[in-house]
CSV table of C-alpha atoms in Angstrom, one decimal:
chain,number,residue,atom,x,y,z
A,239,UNK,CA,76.0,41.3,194.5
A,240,UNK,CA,77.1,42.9,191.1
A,241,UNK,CA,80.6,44.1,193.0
A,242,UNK,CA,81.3,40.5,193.5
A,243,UNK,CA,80.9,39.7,189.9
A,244,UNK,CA,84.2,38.5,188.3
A,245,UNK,CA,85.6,40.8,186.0
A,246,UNK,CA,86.8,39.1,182.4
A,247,UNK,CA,88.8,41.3,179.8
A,248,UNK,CA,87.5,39.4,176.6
A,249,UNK,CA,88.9,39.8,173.0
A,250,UNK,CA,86.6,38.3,170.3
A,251,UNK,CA,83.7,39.7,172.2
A,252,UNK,CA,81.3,40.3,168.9
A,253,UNK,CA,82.4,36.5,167.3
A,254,UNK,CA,80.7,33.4,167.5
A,255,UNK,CA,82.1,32.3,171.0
A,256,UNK,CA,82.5,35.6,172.3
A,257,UNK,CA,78.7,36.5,172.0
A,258,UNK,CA,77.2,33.3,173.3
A,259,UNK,CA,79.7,33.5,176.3
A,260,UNK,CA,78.2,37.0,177.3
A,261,UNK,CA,74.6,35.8,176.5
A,262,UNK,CA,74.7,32.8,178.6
A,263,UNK,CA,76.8,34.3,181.4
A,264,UNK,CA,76.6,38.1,181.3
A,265,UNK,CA,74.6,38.4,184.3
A,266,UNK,CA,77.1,36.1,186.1
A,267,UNK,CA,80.2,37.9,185.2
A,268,UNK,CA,81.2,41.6,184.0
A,269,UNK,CA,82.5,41.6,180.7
A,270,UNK,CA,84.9,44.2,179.2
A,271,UNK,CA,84.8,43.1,175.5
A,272,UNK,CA,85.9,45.7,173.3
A,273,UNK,CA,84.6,46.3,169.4
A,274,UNK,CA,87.5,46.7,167.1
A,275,UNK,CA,87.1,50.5,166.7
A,276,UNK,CA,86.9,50.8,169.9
A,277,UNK,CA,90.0,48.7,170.6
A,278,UNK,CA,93.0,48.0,168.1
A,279,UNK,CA,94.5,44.9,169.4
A,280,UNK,CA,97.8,45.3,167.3
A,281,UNK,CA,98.4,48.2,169.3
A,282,UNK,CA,100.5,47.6,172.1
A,283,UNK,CA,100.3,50.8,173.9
A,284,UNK,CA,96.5,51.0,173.5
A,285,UNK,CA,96.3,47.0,174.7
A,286,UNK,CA,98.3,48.1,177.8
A,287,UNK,CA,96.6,51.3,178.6
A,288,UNK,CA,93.1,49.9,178.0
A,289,UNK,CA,94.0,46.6,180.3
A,290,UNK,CA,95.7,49.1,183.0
A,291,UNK,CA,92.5,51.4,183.6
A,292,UNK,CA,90.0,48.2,183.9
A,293,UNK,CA,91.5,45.7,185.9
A,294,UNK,CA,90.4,42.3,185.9
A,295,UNK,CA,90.4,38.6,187.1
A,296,UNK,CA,90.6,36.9,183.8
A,297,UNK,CA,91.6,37.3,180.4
A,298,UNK,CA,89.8,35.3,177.6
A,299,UNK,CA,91.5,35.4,174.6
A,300,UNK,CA,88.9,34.5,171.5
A,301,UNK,CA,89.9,37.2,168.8
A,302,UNK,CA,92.0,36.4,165.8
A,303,UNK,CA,92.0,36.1,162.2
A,304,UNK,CA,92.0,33.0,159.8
A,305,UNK,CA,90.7,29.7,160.8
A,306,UNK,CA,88.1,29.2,157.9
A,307,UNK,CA,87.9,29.7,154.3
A,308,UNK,CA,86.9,33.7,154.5
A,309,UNK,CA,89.8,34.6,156.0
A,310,UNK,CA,92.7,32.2,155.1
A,311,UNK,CA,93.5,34.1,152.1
A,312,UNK,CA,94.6,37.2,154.3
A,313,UNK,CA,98.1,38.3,154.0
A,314,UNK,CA,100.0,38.7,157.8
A,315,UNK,CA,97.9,35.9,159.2
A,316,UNK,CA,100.5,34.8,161.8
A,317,UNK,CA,102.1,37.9,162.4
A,318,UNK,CA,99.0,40.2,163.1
A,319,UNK,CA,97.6,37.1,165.4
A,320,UNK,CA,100.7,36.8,167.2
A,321,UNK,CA,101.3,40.9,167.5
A,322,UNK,CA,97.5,40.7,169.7
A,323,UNK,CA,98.8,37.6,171.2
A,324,UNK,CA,101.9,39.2,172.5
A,325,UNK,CA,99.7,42.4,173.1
A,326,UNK,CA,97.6,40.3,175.6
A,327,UNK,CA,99.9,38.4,177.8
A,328,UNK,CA,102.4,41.8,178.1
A,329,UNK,CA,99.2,44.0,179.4
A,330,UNK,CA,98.5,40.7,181.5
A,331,UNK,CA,98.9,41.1,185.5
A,332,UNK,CA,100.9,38.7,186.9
A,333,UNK,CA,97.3,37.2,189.1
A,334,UNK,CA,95.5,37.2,186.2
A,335,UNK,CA,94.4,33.6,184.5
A,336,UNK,CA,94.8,33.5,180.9
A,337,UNK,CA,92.0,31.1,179.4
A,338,UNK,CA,92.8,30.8,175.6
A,339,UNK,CA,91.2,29.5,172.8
A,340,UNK,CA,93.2,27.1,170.6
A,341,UNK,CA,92.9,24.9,167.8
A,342,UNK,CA,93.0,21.1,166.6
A,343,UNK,CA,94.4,22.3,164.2
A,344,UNK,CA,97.8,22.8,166.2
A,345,UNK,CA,98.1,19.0,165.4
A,346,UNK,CA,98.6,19.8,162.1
A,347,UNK,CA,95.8,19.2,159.5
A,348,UNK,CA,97.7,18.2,156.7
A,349,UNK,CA,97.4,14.3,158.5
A,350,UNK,CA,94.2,12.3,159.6
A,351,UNK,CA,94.3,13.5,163.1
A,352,UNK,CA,92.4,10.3,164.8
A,353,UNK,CA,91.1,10.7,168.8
A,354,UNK,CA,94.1,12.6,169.1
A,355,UNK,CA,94.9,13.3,173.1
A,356,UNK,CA,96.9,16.4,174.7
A,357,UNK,CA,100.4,13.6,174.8
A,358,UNK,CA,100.4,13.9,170.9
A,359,UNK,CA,100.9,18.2,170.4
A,360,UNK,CA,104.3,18.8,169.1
A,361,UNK,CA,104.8,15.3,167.4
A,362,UNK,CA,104.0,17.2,163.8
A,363,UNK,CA,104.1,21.0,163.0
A,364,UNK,CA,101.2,22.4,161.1
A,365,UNK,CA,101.8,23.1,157.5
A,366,UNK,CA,99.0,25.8,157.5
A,367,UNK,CA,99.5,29.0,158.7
A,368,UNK,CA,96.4,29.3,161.3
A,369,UNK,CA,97.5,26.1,162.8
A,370,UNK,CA,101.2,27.2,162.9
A,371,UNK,CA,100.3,30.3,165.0
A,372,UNK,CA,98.3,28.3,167.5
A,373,UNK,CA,101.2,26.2,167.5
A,374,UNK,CA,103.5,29.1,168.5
A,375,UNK,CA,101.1,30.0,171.0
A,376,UNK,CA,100.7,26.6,172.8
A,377,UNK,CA,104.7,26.6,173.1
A,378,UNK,CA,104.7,29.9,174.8
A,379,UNK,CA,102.0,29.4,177.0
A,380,UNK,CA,103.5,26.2,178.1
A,381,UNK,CA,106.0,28.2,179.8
A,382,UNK,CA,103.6,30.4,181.5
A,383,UNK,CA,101.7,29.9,185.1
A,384,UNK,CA,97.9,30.8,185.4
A,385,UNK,CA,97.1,30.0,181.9
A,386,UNK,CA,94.5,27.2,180.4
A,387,UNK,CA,94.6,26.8,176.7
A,388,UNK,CA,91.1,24.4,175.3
A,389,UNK,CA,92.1,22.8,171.7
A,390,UNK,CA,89.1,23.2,170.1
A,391,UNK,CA,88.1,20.9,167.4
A,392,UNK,CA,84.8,22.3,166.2
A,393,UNK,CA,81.7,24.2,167.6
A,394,UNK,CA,78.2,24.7,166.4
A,395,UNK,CA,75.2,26.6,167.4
A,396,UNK,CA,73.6,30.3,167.5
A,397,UNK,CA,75.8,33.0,166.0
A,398,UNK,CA,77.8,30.8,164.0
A,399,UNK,CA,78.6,32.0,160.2
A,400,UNK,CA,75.5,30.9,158.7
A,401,UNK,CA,77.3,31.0,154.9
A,402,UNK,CA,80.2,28.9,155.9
A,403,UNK,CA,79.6,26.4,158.7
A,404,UNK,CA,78.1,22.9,157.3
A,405,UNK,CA,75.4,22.5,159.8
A,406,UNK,CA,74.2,25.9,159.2
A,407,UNK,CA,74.1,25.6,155.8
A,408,UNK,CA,72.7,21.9,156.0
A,409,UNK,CA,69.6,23.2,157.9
A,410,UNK,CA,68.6,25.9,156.0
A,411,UNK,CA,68.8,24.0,152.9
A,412,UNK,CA,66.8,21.6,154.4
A,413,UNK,CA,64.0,24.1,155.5
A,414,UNK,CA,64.1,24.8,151.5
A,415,UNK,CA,63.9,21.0,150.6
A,416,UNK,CA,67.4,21.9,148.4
A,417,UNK,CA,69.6,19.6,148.1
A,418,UNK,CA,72.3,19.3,151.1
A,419,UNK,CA,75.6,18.9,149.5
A,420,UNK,CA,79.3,17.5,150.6
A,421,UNK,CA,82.1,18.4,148.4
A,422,UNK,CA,84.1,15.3,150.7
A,423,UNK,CA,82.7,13.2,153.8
A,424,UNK,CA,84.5,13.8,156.9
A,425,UNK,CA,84.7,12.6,160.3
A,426,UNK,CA,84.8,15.5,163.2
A,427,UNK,CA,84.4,16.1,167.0
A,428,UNK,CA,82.1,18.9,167.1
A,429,UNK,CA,80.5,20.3,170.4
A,430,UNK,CA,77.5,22.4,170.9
A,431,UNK,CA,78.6,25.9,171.5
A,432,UNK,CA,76.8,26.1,174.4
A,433,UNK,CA,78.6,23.4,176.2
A,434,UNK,CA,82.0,25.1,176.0
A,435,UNK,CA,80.7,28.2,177.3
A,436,UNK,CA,80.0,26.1,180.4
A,437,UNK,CA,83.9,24.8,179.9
A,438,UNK,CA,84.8,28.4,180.0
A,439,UNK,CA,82.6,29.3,182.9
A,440,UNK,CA,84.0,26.4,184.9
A,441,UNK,CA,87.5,27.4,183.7
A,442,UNK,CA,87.0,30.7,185.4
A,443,UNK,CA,85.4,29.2,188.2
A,444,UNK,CA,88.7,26.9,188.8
A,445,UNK,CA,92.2,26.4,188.5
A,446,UNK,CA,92.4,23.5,186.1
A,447,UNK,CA,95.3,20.9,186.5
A,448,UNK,CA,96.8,20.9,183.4
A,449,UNK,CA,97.1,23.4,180.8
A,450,UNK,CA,96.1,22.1,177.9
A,451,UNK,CA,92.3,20.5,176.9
A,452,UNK,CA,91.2,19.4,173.6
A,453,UNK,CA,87.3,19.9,173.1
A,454,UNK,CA,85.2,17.5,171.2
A,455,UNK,CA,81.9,16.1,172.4
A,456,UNK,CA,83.9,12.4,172.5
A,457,UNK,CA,80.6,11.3,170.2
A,458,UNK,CA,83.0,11.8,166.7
A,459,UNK,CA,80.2,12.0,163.6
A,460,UNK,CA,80.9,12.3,159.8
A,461,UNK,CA,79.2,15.2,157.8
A,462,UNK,CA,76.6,12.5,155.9
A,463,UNK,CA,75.6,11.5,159.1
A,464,UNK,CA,75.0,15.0,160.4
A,465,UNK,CA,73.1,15.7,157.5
A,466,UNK,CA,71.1,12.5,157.8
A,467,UNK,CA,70.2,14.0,161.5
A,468,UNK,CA,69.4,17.6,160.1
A,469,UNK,CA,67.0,16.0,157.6
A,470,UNK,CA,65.3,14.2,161.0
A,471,UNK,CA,65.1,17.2,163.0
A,472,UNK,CA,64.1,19.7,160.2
A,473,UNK,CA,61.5,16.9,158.9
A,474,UNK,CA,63.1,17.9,155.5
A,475,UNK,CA,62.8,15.3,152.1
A,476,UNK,CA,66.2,16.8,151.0
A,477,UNK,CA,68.4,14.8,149.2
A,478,UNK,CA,71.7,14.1,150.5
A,479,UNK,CA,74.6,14.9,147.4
A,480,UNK,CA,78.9,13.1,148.0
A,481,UNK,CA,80.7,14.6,145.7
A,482,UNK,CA,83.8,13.2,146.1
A,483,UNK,CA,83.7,9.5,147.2
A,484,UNK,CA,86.7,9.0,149.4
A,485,UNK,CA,86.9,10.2,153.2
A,486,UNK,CA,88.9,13.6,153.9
A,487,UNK,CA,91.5,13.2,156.4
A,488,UNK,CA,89.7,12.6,159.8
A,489,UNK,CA,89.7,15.6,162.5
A,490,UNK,CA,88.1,13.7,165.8
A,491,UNK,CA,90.1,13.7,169.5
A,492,UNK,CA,90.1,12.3,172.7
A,493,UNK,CA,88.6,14.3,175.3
A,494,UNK,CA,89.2,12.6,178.4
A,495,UNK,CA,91.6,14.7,180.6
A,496,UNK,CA,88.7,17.4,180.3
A,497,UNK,CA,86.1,14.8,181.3
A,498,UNK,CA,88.2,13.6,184.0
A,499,UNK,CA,88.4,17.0,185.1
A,500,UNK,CA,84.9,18.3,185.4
A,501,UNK,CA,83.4,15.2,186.7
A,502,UNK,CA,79.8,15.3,186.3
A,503,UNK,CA,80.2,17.2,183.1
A,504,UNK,CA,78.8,15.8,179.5
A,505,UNK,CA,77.9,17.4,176.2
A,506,UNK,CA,75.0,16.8,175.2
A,507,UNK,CA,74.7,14.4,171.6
A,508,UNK,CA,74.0,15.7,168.4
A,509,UNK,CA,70.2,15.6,167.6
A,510,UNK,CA,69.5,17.4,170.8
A,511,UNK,CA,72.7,19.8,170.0
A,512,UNK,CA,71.4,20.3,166.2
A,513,UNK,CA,67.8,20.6,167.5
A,514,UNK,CA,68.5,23.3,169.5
A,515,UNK,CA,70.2,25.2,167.2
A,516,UNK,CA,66.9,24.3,164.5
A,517,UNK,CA,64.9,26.4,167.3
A,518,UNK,CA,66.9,29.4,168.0
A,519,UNK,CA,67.2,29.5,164.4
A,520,UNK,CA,63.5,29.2,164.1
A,521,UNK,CA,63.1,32.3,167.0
A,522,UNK,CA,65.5,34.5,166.1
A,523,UNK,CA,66.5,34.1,162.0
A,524,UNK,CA,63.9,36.5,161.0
């Protein structure tokens, strides 16, 4: 049974979507997900020689740098992402399916991106450097064959950065009764993280029809109202603080042509989502 297993080459393999992909799926599929020290993706020949001694069925490329406000400030942003890019698809076999993991941000954040759709990519190029190297990627792999690239908008859920993501931070200042506070109310399509690993699972399962998917749970939510929904599920009496009284610029898509394409398929809504998350946090934040 185990020598049928499909074999997945994943990059990222200790980050937030990395670990929850071989926790909900490691007994279904065997994972070669090398730690950094174990393998420098910037290094061609080790990329190549590593890739050449463990063949595989898929490649699932979650690794880079920048993307959030730890890591933005790093110098080399686009070039060291693109060098492991590049590092990837030359190792790559010509029968191996590429399953990548992109970025709304390739609309370019510096606009209110509004239920975007897949028909709008290239209409702006993004003024910030992480979304300008997703950009670059998108436009190569649009001239590849075997390759699936999901636009991700935002995830949530176990093994997320706990000092950086909102809904983390929400909930455990709730558990505290502290004050939840918004430097500037915002309207994004989030999905569990959990439900994209399925995505993955059926995008390794299937050879999707287009190339290109944007992710978003198609239920778009502003932070007050996510906070308003942490305060339910935590049972917390903190008070909810705006800082700044005008909406940021919106960051919600369309998420149709995935819909369309895994039938049955749907994400489950926020409170159960956030409640979830409340009890891993509950089991295993010790």
């Amino acid at each position: 049974m185990n020598a049928e297993r499909k074999k997945i080459f994943l990059t990222g393999g200790s980050g937030f979507i990395g670990r929850n992909l071989q926790e909900q799926f490691g007994d279904k599929y065997e994972f070669f997900a090398p730690s950094h020290s174990e393998l420098e993706l910037t290094d061609t020949k080790a990329v190549k020689k590593y890739m050449d001694e463990r063949p595989v069925d898929v490649i699932i490329h979650a690794a880079n740098i920048g993307g959030d406000r730890k890591t933005n400030h790093l110098p080399n942003i686009v070039e060291t992402n693109l060098r492991i890019f590049f590092n990837v698809l030359l190792a790559r076999k010509p029968d191996v399916k590429l399953i990548f993991c992109g970025s709304g941000a390739e609309y370019d954040k510096s606009r209110d991106i509004a239920n975007v759709d897949e028909n709008n990519f290239g209409q702006n190029i993004p003024k910030d450097v992480y979304g300008f190297y997703k950009y670059i990627c998108s436009k190569i792999l649009a001239t590849l064959d075997g390759v699936v690239s999901f636009r991700i908008f935002g995830l949530y859920g176990p093994h997320e950065d706990r000092e950086l993501r909102f809904i983390s931070v929400a909930i455990l200042r709730a558990l505290k009764n502290k004050p939840i506070e918004i430097w500037q109310n915002v309207k994004f399509s989030y999905a569990y993280i959990e439900d994209f690993i399925k995505v993955l699972s059926f995008a390794i399962e299937n050879d999707m029809k287009e190339k290109f998917y944007n992710i978003g749970s198609g239920e778009d939510m502003d932070l007050l109202s996510l906070a308003e929904i942490v305060k339910k599920v935590t049972g917390s009496k903190s008070e909810i603080i705006v800082k700044e009284p005008e909406m940021n610029k919106e960051y919600t898509c369309n998420s149709n042509l995935l819909r369309k394409e895994m039938g049955d398929f749907s994400f489950i809504d926020y409170e159960e989502g956030i409640k979830k998350y409340f009890d891993w946090l509950k089991k295993y934040d010790k």
